Coordinates of C-alpha atoms in Angstrom, one line a residue:
M891 CA 45.6 -7.1 39.2
A892 CA 47.7 -8.3 36.4
K893 CA 51.4 -7.2 35.6
K894 CA 52.1 -4.8 33.0
G895 CA 52.7 -6.9 30.2
A896 CA 51.0 -10.0 31.0
K897 CA 49.3 -12.5 28.3
K898 CA 45.6 -12.0 28.3
P899 CA 44.1 -15.5 29.4
A900 CA 42.5 -17.1 26.6
P901 CA 38.7 -17.2 25.9
P902 CA 36.8 -20.2 27.5
A903 CA 36.6 -22.9 24.4
G904 CA 33.8 -21.9 21.6
L905 CA 33.4 -18.8 22.8
V906 CA 34.5 -16.5 19.9
C907 CA 35.5 -13.0 21.3
K908 CA 34.7 -10.5 18.3
P909 CA 34.9 -6.4 19.1
R910 CA 32.0 -4.7 19.1
Y911 CA 30.9 -3.0 15.8
E912 CA 31.1 0.6 16.0
V913 CA 28.5 2.2 13.7
P914 CA 29.8 5.3 12.2
E915 CA 28.9 8.7 13.1
G916 CA 26.1 10.0 11.2
H917 CA 25.2 6.3 9.9
T918 CA 21.6 5.2 10.8
L919 CA 19.8 1.5 11.1
F920 CA 16.7 0.7 9.8
T921 CA 14.9 -2.6 10.2
S922 CA 12.3 -4.6 9.0
E923 CA 10.7 -8.0 9.5
A924 CA 8.8 -10.8 7.7
V925 CA 7.1 -14.2 8.4
T926 CA 6.9 -17.1 6.3
V927 CA 3.5 -18.8 4.8
G928 CA 3.2 -21.3 7.9
H929 CA 3.5 -18.6 10.6
P930 CA -0.4 -18.4 12.4
D931 CA -1.1 -15.2 11.4
K932 CA -0.6 -15.3 7.9
I933 CA -2.0 -18.9 7.8
A934 CA -5.3 -16.9 8.8
D935 CA -4.2 -14.4 5.8
Q936 CA -4.0 -17.0 3.1
I937 CA -7.8 -18.7 4.3
S938 CA -9.3 -15.2 4.3
D939 CA -7.8 -14.8 0.6
A940 CA -8.7 -18.4 -0.1
I941 CA -12.4 -17.8 0.3
L942 CA -12.4 -14.4 -1.6
D943 CA -10.7 -16.2 -4.4
A944 CA -13.3 -19.1 -4.5
M945 CA -16.2 -16.4 -4.7
I946 CA -14.2 -14.2 -7.0
A947 CA -13.8 -16.4 -9.5
Q948 CA -17.5 -17.9 -9.2
D949 CA -18.8 -14.0 -9.3
P950 CA -16.6 -10.7 -9.6
A951 CA -19.5 -9.1 -7.9
S952 CA -19.0 -11.0 -4.8
R953 CA -18.5 -8.8 -1.6
V954 CA -16.2 -10.6 1.1
A955 CA -15.4 -9.3 4.4
A956 CA -13.7 -12.7 5.8
E957 CA -12.0 -13.2 8.7
T958 CA -9.8 -16.4 10.1
L959 CA -8.6 -17.2 13.4
V960 CA -6.5 -20.3 13.7
T961 CA -5.2 -22.5 17.1
T962 CA -4.5 -25.6 18.1
G963 CA -7.0 -28.1 16.6
L964 CA -9.5 -25.0 15.1
C965 CA -9.9 -22.8 12.5
L966 CA -12.5 -20.3 12.6
V967 CA -14.3 -18.8 9.6
A968 CA -16.3 -15.3 10.9
G969 CA -17.4 -12.4 8.3
E970 CA -20.1 -10.9 6.1
V971 CA -20.5 -12.3 2.4
T972 CA -22.7 -11.2 -0.3
T973 CA -22.4 -13.6 -3.7
K974 CA -24.0 -15.8 -5.6
A975 CA -21.1 -18.3 -5.5
R976 CA -21.4 -21.5 -3.7
V977 CA -17.9 -22.0 -2.4
N978 CA -17.5 -25.1 0.5
I979 CA -15.7 -23.4 2.9
Q980 CA -14.6 -26.2 4.8
D981 CA -13.0 -27.8 1.4
V982 CA -11.3 -24.3 0.7
V983 CA -9.9 -24.1 4.3
R984 CA -8.3 -27.8 4.8
E985 CA -6.8 -27.2 0.9
T986 CA -5.2 -24.0 2.1
I987 CA -3.9 -25.4 5.2
R988 CA -2.2 -28.6 3.2
S989 CA -0.8 -26.8 1.0
I990 CA 1.0 -24.8 3.5
G991 CA 2.6 -27.8 4.9
Y992 CA 0.5 -28.7 7.5
T993 CA 0.4 -32.6 7.1
D994 CA 1.4 -34.1 10.2
A995 CA -1.7 -33.9 13.4
S996 CA 2.0 -34.4 15.0
M997 CA 2.4 -30.7 14.3
G998 CA -0.6 -30.0 16.6
F999 CA -2.3 -28.6 13.9
A1000 CA -3.4 -30.5 10.4
W1001 CA -5.6 -30.3 7.9
E1002 CA -7.2 -33.2 8.2
H1003 CA -7.5 -33.0 11.7
C1004 CA -8.5 -29.8 12.9
S1005 CA -11.9 -28.5 13.3
V1006 CA -13.3 -26.0 10.9
L1007 CA -15.9 -23.4 12.0
V1008 CA -17.7 -21.7 9.8
A1009 CA -19.7 -18.3 11.1
L1010 CA -20.1 -16.0 7.3
H1011 CA -23.1 -13.8 6.9
G1012 CA -24.8 -11.4 4.7
Q1013 CA -23.1 -7.8 4.2
S1014 CA -25.1 -5.4 6.3
P1015 CA -27.4 -3.8 3.8
D1016 CA -26.4 -0.2 5.0
I1017 CA -23.5 -0.4 3.5
A1018 CA -24.0 -2.0 0.3
R1019 CA -26.8 1.2 0.1
G1020 CA -23.4 3.4 0.3
V1021 CA -21.3 1.6 -2.0
D1022 CA -23.4 -0.2 -4.9
A1023 CA -23.6 1.7 -8.1
G1024 CA -27.1 2.9 -9.0
E1025 CA -28.5 4.2 -12.1
N1026 CA -27.3 7.6 -11.3
K1027 CA -24.6 7.2 -8.9
E1028 CA -20.8 6.1 -9.0
Q1029 CA -19.8 3.1 -6.7
G1030 CA -18.6 5.0 -3.5
A1031 CA -15.7 3.7 -1.6
G1032 CA -16.6 1.1 0.5
D1033 CA -15.7 2.5 4.0
Q1034 CA -13.7 5.8 5.3
G1035 CA -10.5 5.7 6.1
I1036 CA -6.3 6.6 4.6
M1037 CA -4.6 4.9 2.7
F1038 CA -0.6 5.0 1.8
G1039 CA 1.6 4.1 -1.1
Y1040 CA 5.6 3.8 -1.3
A1041 CA 8.5 3.5 -3.0
C1042 CA 12.3 4.4 -3.0
R1043 CA 15.1 3.6 -5.2
E1044 CA 17.1 1.2 -2.6
T1045 CA 16.3 -2.1 -4.0
P1046 CA 15.5 -2.5 -8.0
Q1047 CA 11.7 -3.4 -7.0
L1048 CA 12.0 0.3 -5.7
M1049 CA 11.0 -1.3 -2.5
P1050 CA 13.0 -0.3 1.5
M1051 CA 15.8 -2.6 1.7
P1052 CA 15.2 -4.2 4.7
I1053 CA 11.5 -5.3 4.4
Q1054 CA 12.6 -6.6 0.8
L1055 CA 15.3 -9.0 2.0
A1056 CA 13.2 -10.1 5.2
H1057 CA 10.7 -11.5 2.1
Q1058 CA 12.9 -13.0 0.5
L1059 CA 14.6 -14.8 3.5
C1060 CA 11.0 -16.4 4.3
D1061 CA 10.5 -17.1 0.7
R1062 CA 14.0 -19.1 0.5
L1063 CA 13.1 -20.6 3.9
K1064 CA 9.9 -22.0 1.9
E1065 CA 12.0 -23.1 -1.1
V1066 CA 14.6 -25.0 1.1
R1067 CA 12.0 -26.6 2.9
E1068 CA 9.5 -27.9 -0.1
Q1069 CA 13.2 -28.8 -1.8
A1070 CA 14.0 -31.4 1.0
D1071 CA 17.4 -29.4 1.4
L1072 CA 17.0 -28.8 5.1
K1073 CA 15.2 -31.8 6.1
W1074 CA 14.2 -30.7 9.3
L1075 CA 12.3 -27.4 8.2
R1076 CA 8.8 -27.2 9.5
P1077 CA 6.4 -24.1 8.2
D1078 CA 6.6 -21.7 10.7
G1079 CA 9.3 -18.8 10.7
K1080 CA 10.1 -15.2 10.9
S1081 CA 13.1 -13.2 9.4
Q1082 CA 14.1 -9.5 10.4
V1083 CA 16.9 -7.3 8.4
T1084 CA 18.6 -4.5 9.9
V1085 CA 20.2 -2.4 7.0
Q1086 CA 22.8 0.5 8.1
Y1087 CA 22.5 3.5 5.7
D1088 CA 25.2 6.1 5.5
E1089 CA 24.9 10.3 6.3
R1090 CA 22.9 10.6 2.7
G1091 CA 20.9 7.9 3.3
R1092 CA 21.9 5.2 0.9
P1093 CA 22.3 1.5 2.0
V1094 CA 25.3 0.3 3.0
R1095 CA 25.6 -3.2 4.6
V1096 CA 23.4 -5.4 6.3
H1097 CA 24.3 -5.3 9.9
T1098 CA 22.3 -7.8 11.6
V1099 CA 20.3 -10.9 10.7
V1100 CA 17.5 -12.8 12.8
V1101 CA 16.0 -15.8 11.7
S1102 CA 13.8 -18.1 13.7
A1103 CA 12.6 -21.2 11.6
Q1104 CA 10.4 -24.0 13.0
H1105 CA 12.5 -27.5 12.8
A1106 CA 11.4 -31.1 13.7
D1107 CA 13.1 -32.3 17.0
Q1108 CA 14.8 -35.3 14.8
A1109 CA 15.1 -36.1 11.6
G1110 CA 16.7 -39.3 10.0
G1111 CA 16.3 -40.6 13.3
R1112 CA 19.0 -38.2 14.9
S1113 CA 18.7 -35.1 16.8
V1114 CA 18.8 -31.7 15.6
S1115 CA 21.6 -29.3 17.0
N1116 CA 21.3 -25.8 17.2
E1117 CA 25.1 -25.8 15.4
E1118 CA 23.4 -27.7 12.5
I1119 CA 20.4 -25.3 12.4
R1120 CA 22.6 -22.2 12.2
D1121 CA 25.0 -23.4 9.9
G1122 CA 22.0 -24.7 7.6
V1123 CA 20.0 -21.5 7.7
I1124 CA 22.8 -18.9 6.9
S1125 CA 24.3 -21.2 4.4
E1126 CA 21.0 -21.9 2.1
V1127 CA 19.0 -19.4 2.6
V1128 CA 21.1 -16.0 3.9
E1129 CA 24.0 -16.4 1.8
A1130 CA 21.3 -17.6 -1.1
V1131 CA 19.4 -14.3 -0.8
I1132 CA 21.9 -11.5 0.2
P1133 CA 24.2 -9.8 -1.9
A1134 CA 27.6 -10.7 -0.6
N1135 CA 28.7 -7.1 -0.9
L1136 CA 26.3 -6.5 1.8
L1137 CA 27.5 -9.2 4.7
D1138 CA 30.6 -8.9 5.9
D1139 CA 32.7 -10.1 9.0
D1140 CA 30.9 -7.4 11.7
T1141 CA 27.4 -8.9 10.5
V1142 CA 25.3 -9.9 13.0
Y1143 CA 23.6 -13.6 13.0
H1144 CA 20.9 -14.4 15.4
I1145 CA 19.5 -17.6 14.1
N1146 CA 16.6 -19.2 16.3
P1147 CA 18.4 -17.0 19.0
T1148 CA 16.3 -19.1 21.8
G1149 CA 18.1 -22.5 20.8
R1150 CA 15.2 -24.1 20.4
F1151 CA 11.8 -23.9 18.2
V1152 CA 10.2 -27.2 17.6
V1153 CA 6.2 -26.4 18.6
G1154 CA 5.2 -23.4 16.2
G1155 CA 2.4 -22.7 14.3
P1156 CA -1.5 -22.3 15.5
H1157 CA -0.3 -24.5 18.1
G1158 CA 2.6 -22.4 19.7
D1159 CA 0.4 -19.4 18.7
S1160 CA -2.9 -18.3 17.8
G1161 CA -3.8 -16.4 14.5
L1162 CA -5.5 -14.1 13.1
T1163 CA -6.3 -12.3 10.3
G1164 CA -4.7 -8.7 9.5
R1165 CA -1.8 -9.4 12.3
K1166 CA 0.6 -8.5 10.0
I1167 CA -0.3 -5.2 8.0
I1168 CA 3.4 -3.8 8.5
V1169 CA 5.1 -7.1 7.1
D1170 CA 2.0 -6.9 4.5
T1171 CA 3.5 -3.3 3.4
Y1172 CA 6.8 -1.6 3.7
G1173 CA 7.8 -3.0 7.1
G1174 CA 7.7 0.6 8.6
K1175 CA 9.6 2.8 6.3
G1176 CA 6.3 4.1 4.8
S1177 CA 3.4 5.1 6.7
H1178 CA 0.2 2.9 7.1
G1179 CA -3.2 3.7 7.0
G1180 CA -4.3 1.0 9.3
G1181 CA -6.6 -1.0 7.3
A1182 CA -6.0 -4.6 7.0
F1183 CA -6.1 -6.3 3.0
S1184 CA -6.2 -10.0 2.9
G1185 CA -10.2 -11.4 3.1
K1186 CA -11.8 -7.9 1.6
D1187 CA -12.7 -7.4 -2.4
P1188 CA -11.5 -4.4 -3.9
S1189 CA -14.7 -2.8 -3.4
K1190 CA -13.1 -1.8 0.4
V1191 CA -10.6 1.2 -0.6
D1192 CA -8.5 -0.3 2.7
R1193 CA -7.3 -2.8 -0.5
S1194 CA -7.2 -1.5 -3.8
A1195 CA -6.6 2.1 -3.0
A1196 CA -3.5 0.6 -1.1
Y1197 CA -2.7 -1.1 -4.3
M1198 CA -3.3 1.9 -6.3
L1199 CA -1.3 4.2 -4.6
R1200 CA 1.6 1.7 -4.4
H1201 CA 1.5 2.3 -8.1
I1202 CA 1.3 5.9 -8.0
A1203 CA 4.7 5.6 -6.0
K1204 CA 6.6 3.1 -7.9
N1205 CA 6.0 4.8 -11.2
V1206 CA 6.6 8.4 -9.9
V1207 CA 10.2 7.0 -8.7
A1208 CA 10.8 5.1 -11.8
S1209 CA 10.0 8.4 -14.0
G1210 CA 12.6 10.0 -11.9
L1211 CA 10.3 12.2 -10.5
A1212 CA 11.4 12.0 -6.9
D1213 CA 14.1 9.2 -5.4
E1214 CA 11.3 9.0 -2.5
C1215 CA 7.3 8.7 -2.9
E1216 CA 4.8 8.5 -0.1
V1217 CA 1.6 8.8 -1.3
Q1218 CA -1.6 9.1 1.0
V1219 CA -5.9 9.4 -0.3
S1220 CA -8.3 9.5 2.2
Y1221 CA -12.0 8.2 1.5
A1222 CA -15.9 8.8 2.9
I1223 CA -17.9 5.5 2.5
G1224 CA -20.1 5.8 0.2
V1225 CA -18.4 8.5 -1.8
A1226 CA -16.4 8.1 -5.1
D1227 CA -14.1 10.5 -5.1
P1228 CA -11.3 10.9 -2.4
L1229 CA -10.9 13.3 -0.3
S1230 CA -7.7 14.5 -0.3
V1231 CA -4.4 13.2 -2.1
R1232 CA -0.7 14.1 -0.5
V1233 CA 2.2 13.4 -1.7
E1234 CA 5.5 13.5 0.4
T1235 CA 9.1 12.9 -1.4
N1236 CA 11.3 14.4 1.7
G1237 CA 13.2 16.7 -0.2
T1238 CA 13.8 14.5 -3.2
G1239 CA 11.5 15.6 -5.8
S1240 CA 12.4 17.4 -9.2
I1241 CA 8.8 19.1 -8.5
S1242 CA 7.0 20.4 -5.7
D1243 CA 4.9 18.2 -3.8
V1244 CA 1.8 19.9 -4.2
G1245 CA 2.8 20.2 -7.8
L1246 CA 2.9 16.3 -7.8
A1247 CA 0.1 15.9 -6.1
R1248 CA -1.7 17.9 -8.3
I1249 CA -0.2 16.0 -11.6
I1250 CA -1.0 12.4 -9.6
R1251 CA -5.1 13.5 -9.6
Q1252 CA -4.3 14.4 -13.3
V1253 CA -2.9 10.7 -14.6
F1254 CA -4.1 8.0 -12.3
P1255 CA -7.9 7.2 -11.5
L1256 CA -8.8 7.1 -7.9
K1257 CA -12.1 6.4 -7.4
P1258 CA -13.0 3.0 -6.6
R1259 CA -14.8 1.6 -9.9
Q1260 CA -11.9 3.0 -11.8
M1261 CA -9.2 1.4 -9.7
I1262 CA -10.9 -1.7 -9.8
E1263 CA -11.0 -1.6 -13.8
Y1264 CA -7.6 0.2 -14.1
L1265 CA -5.8 -2.9 -12.3
D1266 CA -8.1 -5.6 -13.2
L1267 CA -8.6 -6.3 -9.9
L1268 CA -12.0 -8.4 -9.8
R1269 CA -10.1 -11.9 -10.4
P1270 CA -9.1 -14.7 -7.8
I1271 CA -5.5 -13.4 -7.7
Y1272 CA -5.7 -12.7 -3.7
R1273 CA -3.8 -16.1 -2.1
K1274 CA -0.7 -15.0 -3.6
T1275 CA -0.9 -11.4 -2.0
A1276 CA -0.8 -13.0 1.6
Q1277 CA 3.0 -14.8 0.6
G1278 CA 5.6 -12.6 0.9
G1279 CA 4.5 -9.4 0.8
H1280 CA 1.8 -7.3 -1.0
F1281 CA 4.3 -5.3 -2.8
G1282 CA 8.1 -5.5 -4.5
R1283 CA 7.2 -8.8 -6.0
E1284 CA 6.5 -8.3 -10.0
L1285 CA 3.9 -11.4 -10.5
P1286 CA 1.7 -11.3 -13.6
E1287 CA -1.5 -11.2 -11.5
F1288 CA 0.0 -7.8 -9.3
T1289 CA -0.6 -5.2 -12.1
W1290 CA 0.1 -2.6 -9.2
E1291 CA 3.6 -3.4 -9.6
E1292 CA 3.2 -2.6 -13.6
L1293 CA 5.2 1.0 -14.7
R1294 CA 2.3 2.1 -17.0
K1295 CA 2.5 5.4 -16.5
V1296 CA 6.0 6.9 -16.6
D1297 CA 6.2 8.4 -19.7
E1298 CA 2.4 10.1 -19.2
L1299 CA 4.2 11.5 -15.6
K1300 CA 7.0 12.8 -17.1
A1301 CA 4.9 15.0 -19.7
A1302 CA 2.9 16.2 -17.3
A1303 CA 5.6 17.4 -15.6
R1304 CA 7.3 18.9 -18.0
A1305 CA 4.3 20.8 -18.8
C1306 CA 3.9 22.4 -15.4
M1307 CA 8.1 23.3 -14.9

C-alpha cells in the first residue's frame, strides 16, 4: 500500500490518461452512422440507381425494381423491369464502379476485372394491373406499406444532427481522397457521430466521433502508420466538418479502431441493395417504414411517398408549426388514396397533431401520380440519392427538400385556430 503523500507513478510513455467525461444528469446521447460511396452496400445501391437512371432517361414510364449484389470479383444484378429503353447493363455497372474509385485489381474488386451477371426479367402483370392507370382508373400505389417523413430544428437542413454530421464526414472522406489530400485513402469507409443533448433535447456538443477509413498499406513507397491516419483524418476530415464549438477536450475519437483497414470494399464484405435504409434516412432519429429506396422507380410508394413525407415534415417545421415533425402514411397496392395519415410533433406543435394531419391532407398531394408530378420524379436523378443520404441535401434535383408550402401551411393553420 502506498504511503500517504507518496507521489503517484507516471503513466507509461505514450499513454494519455484523461479522466472519463461524465454526462451531466438529464443529458442524453444519440448516435447515428453513415457510410462512404465505396462501402459495399452503397456500391450496390448506386449500381441499382444508375440502372434506374439509364432506363428513365430513355423511357420515363419505365418500371424498375433492380437489386444488386457485389462481392470479390463479382457483381450480380437481378430484378424486374418493364421498359422501352435499350440499356447496356454491363456498361452501366462498370462505369459506376469505375467512378466510385475501384480502378485497381489489387483491391479485389475493379471495374475492368470483375464479372458482371445480369438476371433482369419483366414485371409481374398482376402487379402492373393494380398499379397502371386506366381510362377510368387512377394510378394506384405500387405496393402496400407504411412510409415516414421527419424534420427537426437541430441543423440548418432541418435534419437530426448526428446523421447530418455523419454524412458530411463521409462526403469529406470522398473529397480528400479524390483530391489526393490524403494519398493513402481508399473508397470504403464509415463514420459514426454521438451527439449530447441537454435536458430540453437541444444538441450541445459532440461526444464521440468514429471514423473507419480504408487505406493503402503503403503510400509513396513507405508504410502508412496508424498515427498518420489518425492525425490526417482528424485534421482534414473531422475538424473540417464538425463546427469547433461542438468539439472540446473531452470529445472522444476512434479513428480506425481496429488498427488496420486495408482489405475493404466488396473484397472485404459483400454488399446488397437496400441494406442501409437507416443511413439513407434519419439515422434512427425518425421512424422508417422498412422499404428500401434504391433501384425502385417512383411508382413504388416506398420511394416516392417517403420523399413526399420528408417534404411535408420539412415544410411543417420551416413554417413554425412545430419544432419536430414526423408524418406517417399507409397505402394498399393498386389503391391511389392513402389509407391513413398520422402526425407526431412530440408536443412541439402550435396546433394539435390531429389538426395538422387534416391540414396536410388539404395542402399536399398524396396520391402516387400526384406526388410524382409534384416532385418531378420521372427524371434520371437517383444515383445521386445513393451517395450521402436521400435527405438533408439541398441539391437542385432533390425537389423534396424545397420549402414550397410554408405560406400555405401558415394560412391553413390560422384558418383552423
